Each structure stands twice: as C-alpha cells, then as structure tokens.
Amino acid sequence: MDIPRIFNVMESAHRIHNPFTPEKLAALGAALRLEAGTRVLDLGSGSGEMLCTWARDYGIRGTGIDMSPLFTQQAKLRGIELGVTDRVEFIHGDAAGYVVDEKVGVAACVGATWIGGGVAGTIELLARSLRAGGIILIGEPYWLKLPPTEEVARQCHAGSISDFLLLPELLASFGKLGYDVVEMVLANQDSWDRYEAAKWLTMRRWLDANPDDDFAKEVRAELTPAPERYAAYTREYLGWGVFALMLR
Ligand code: SAH
C-alpha cells in the first residue's frame, strides 16, 4: 500500500509536507496550550514532524497513521532522532475509517482531508476518536482570491474552483457543522515557498541520481514548469491553514 510515486520522490526531503515552516508548526503547538501527556491522533501523519516535535516540546503522546511507507519510516527515524520513541508511534496504513479505542485530546488531519471524503467527513471521522472537550485540527487550503477561471484553479492543483472556499466561508463552514473555531495558524508566501521550492531541488537531485529510471520522464515533466506555474498560480491564489475546532 503506497501513495503515488511522484509524491514520494518530490517530498522525500521534506519534514513537513505542507506549506508550514518549523516555526509555524511550533506556533500551532503553543497556540493549543497542550498539556504534557495529552494524547494526539494524526491521520496522514507524513514524516511525523508534528507529533515528534510536540512530544519533545510539549510532552504530548502521539499516534500517527500514514499510507506512505517512506514517510512512515522517516517519521520513526525522526522519533529516534528527537528521543521521543516512548511517546510516539507511527503506523503504516490507510487512515480512512481509522478510530482509536482510547479517546484523544487532539485529533488531527493536516492536509489530507480526502481521507474522510472531504472536510465534513474528516471532522466526523476524527470526532469518533475525540474525548469530550477535545480539539480537532484540520489543515486545509482556501482561496486567497477566487480564481477567475476553472483553468486557473487547475493550475493551482485544484480539481475545480468549487474544491475550496474563501477563508471567511471556510471558517463559516466549520460553524455550520456545529464547531467553534478556537485557533488558527495560516501559511504565508514564505512558508508556501519552503514547501514548493524545496520540491524543485529534491526533484533535480533525484534526476541527477536516476537518469535512466523509467520514472525520470515524469519527474522532469513535473520539475520544468513548476517554478513558473507556482509563482503565477498557487502562490497568488491559494492559502492554507490549520484550524482548531471544538464542538459547540
Ligand atoms: N500531515 C503531514 C502530511 C501531509 S501530506 C504533514 O503536515 O507533514 C498528506 C499525507 O497523507 C501524506 O503523508 C500521504 O502519504 C498521506 N496519505 C494520503 N492518503 C492517505 C490515506 N488514505 N491514509 C493515510 N495517509 C494517507
């Protein structure tokens, strides 16, 4: 079981697979006022940076589940590196429908809401693992400004304009599901650059190391237009943030 290979190649050197810097991830942890021993569930935990650094900095206990064997392995290694293996565990698997027996204080899905079939379905899924009074974290894109055409939306890697909302609408949508938005940390252009531009060097290095790989054509096709496409579209039109929710 694995995700499409292009992501494992493009993001193999990323610790955070989202437009967040380490500083923003730390700011989010601080904003949540996490107490030592709080249990955190993370669906689509990637390379485990959120759980490992929050275990180190705030003493949380974490369980992460991710479909990429590579990212899951990197998460385990990061746990060893940060000396938190007694507090975090990483499971390789499909997080769709994943619910824990022992309820958690924070249930997160940061940049992978397709796991629950969209934002609403993912909130519902996370709520099944959450203790009363707990916090749900949703990481999700939103439009900074509405794309003028469907083509512009597609250039931002969206299926269509209707895939995402403007920020006020996204915040309102959480309210309509019965949740208060109690905190948020948003990406900015610098943190987007860290996420997107880091892929370019990774892809270039991969191409240099694997010139005869059958997959090289696909990686080259991704790399060549990426900087210009990113600057013209994603960087201008797409926002991203992590939203902390509590049931009303
Ligand atoms: N939350 C992490 C990773 C976000 S990228 C971070 O912020 O760094 C999206 C992640 O979802 C990838 O790691 C990918 O491997 C994982 N993923 C995709 N589909 C999944 C599924 N069905 N179940 C579990 N993980 C999945």
Coordinates of N, CA, C and O and ligand atoms in Angstrom, one line a residue, residues 3 11 15-18 42-47 65-68 71 93-96 110-112 114-115 195 240, ligand 1:
I3 N 1.3 5.6 -1.7 CA 0.7 6.8 -2.4 C 1.4 6.9 -3.7 O 2.4 6.2 -4.0
E11 N 8.8 14.8 -2.4 CA 8.7 15.3 -1.0 C 9.6 14.4 -0.1 O 9.4 14.4 1.1
R15 N 10.4 17.5 5.8 CA 10.0 17.0 7.1 C 8.5 17.4 7.3 O 7.8 16.7 8.0
I16 N 8.1 18.5 6.7 CA 6.7 19.0 6.8 C 6.2 19.0 5.4 O 6.7 19.7 4.5
H17 N 5.1 18.2 5.1 CA 4.6 18.0 3.8 C 3.4 19.0 3.6 O 2.3 18.5 3.2
N18 N 3.6 20.2 3.9 CA 2.6 21.2 3.8 C 3.3 22.6 3.8 O 4.4 22.7 4.2
D42 N -3.1 11.6 14.7 CA -2.8 12.3 13.5 C -3.0 11.4 12.3 O -2.2 10.5 12.0
L43 N -4.1 11.7 11.5 CA -4.4 10.9 10.3 C -3.7 11.5 9.1 O -3.9 12.7 8.8
G44 N -2.8 10.8 8.4 CA -2.0 11.3 7.4 C -0.8 12.1 8.0 O -0.6 13.2 7.7
S45 N -0.1 11.4 8.8 CA 1.0 12.0 9.7 C 2.3 12.3 8.9 O 3.2 12.9 9.5
G46 N 2.4 11.8 7.7 CA 3.5 12.2 6.9 C 4.8 11.7 7.5 O 4.9 10.5 8.0
S47 N 5.8 12.5 7.6 CA 7.1 12.2 8.2 C 7.2 12.5 9.7 O 8.2 12.5 10.3
I65 N -0.8 7.8 11.6 CA -1.0 6.7 10.6 C -0.9 7.4 9.2 O -1.4 8.4 9.0
D66 N -0.1 6.7 8.4 CA 0.1 7.3 7.0 C 0.3 6.1 6.0 O 0.8 5.1 6.3
M67 N -0.1 6.4 4.8 CA -0.1 5.4 3.7 C 1.2 5.3 3.0 O 1.4 4.3 2.3
S68 N 2.1 6.2 3.2 CA 3.4 6.2 2.5 C 4.4 5.4 3.4 O 4.7 5.9 4.5
F71 N 7.4 7.8 4.1 CA 7.2 8.8 5.1 C 7.1 8.2 6.5 O 7.6 8.8 7.5
G93 N -0.4 2.6 7.1 CA -1.7 2.1 6.7 C -2.7 3.2 6.2 O -2.3 4.3 6.1
D94 N -3.9 2.7 5.8 CA -4.9 3.6 5.3 C -5.6 4.2 6.5 O -6.2 3.4 7.3
A95 N -5.7 5.5 6.6 CA -6.3 6.1 7.8 C -7.8 6.3 7.6 O -8.5 6.7 8.5
A96 N -8.3 5.9 6.4 CA -9.8 6.0 6.1 C -10.5 5.1 7.1 O -10.2 3.9 7.2
V110 N -4.1 17.0 8.9 CA -3.4 18.2 8.5 C -3.0 18.0 7.0 O -1.9 17.5 6.7
G111 N -3.8 18.5 6.1 CA -3.5 18.5 4.7 C -3.8 17.1 4.1 O -3.0 16.7 3.2
A112 N -4.8 16.4 4.5 CA -5.1 15.1 3.9 C -6.6 14.8 4.1 O -7.0 13.7 4.4
W114 N -9.0 14.3 2.2 CA -9.6 13.3 1.3 C -9.8 12.0 2.1 O -10.6 11.2 1.7
I115 N -9.0 11.8 3.2 CA -9.0 10.6 4.0 C -10.5 10.3 4.4 O -10.9 9.2 4.4
Y195 N 7.7 25.0 1.1 CA 7.1 23.7 0.7 C 7.3 23.4 -0.8 O 7.7 22.3 -1.1
W240 N -3.6 28.5 2.9 CA -3.6 27.2 3.6 C -3.5 27.5 5.1 O -2.8 28.5 5.5
Ligands
SAH1 N1 0.2 15.9 7.9 C1 1.5 15.7 7.3 C2 1.4 15.1 5.9 C3 0.6 15.9 4.9 S1 0.7 15.4 3.2 C4 2.3 16.9 7.3 O1 1.7 18.0 7.5 O2 3.5 16.9 7.1 C5 -0.6 14.2 3.1 C6 -0.2 12.8 3.7 O3 -1.3 12.0 3.6 C7 1.0 12.1 3.0 O4 1.9 11.8 4.0 C8 0.3 10.8 2.5 O5 1.2 9.7 2.5 C9 -0.8 10.7 3.4 N2 -2.0 9.9 2.9 C10 -2.6 10.0 1.7 N3 -3.7 9.2 1.7 C11 -3.8 8.6 2.9 C12 -4.6 7.6 3.5 N4 -5.7 7.1 2.8 N5 -4.4 7.2 4.7 C13 -3.3 7.6 5.4 N6 -2.4 8.5 4.9 C14 -2.7 9.0 3.7

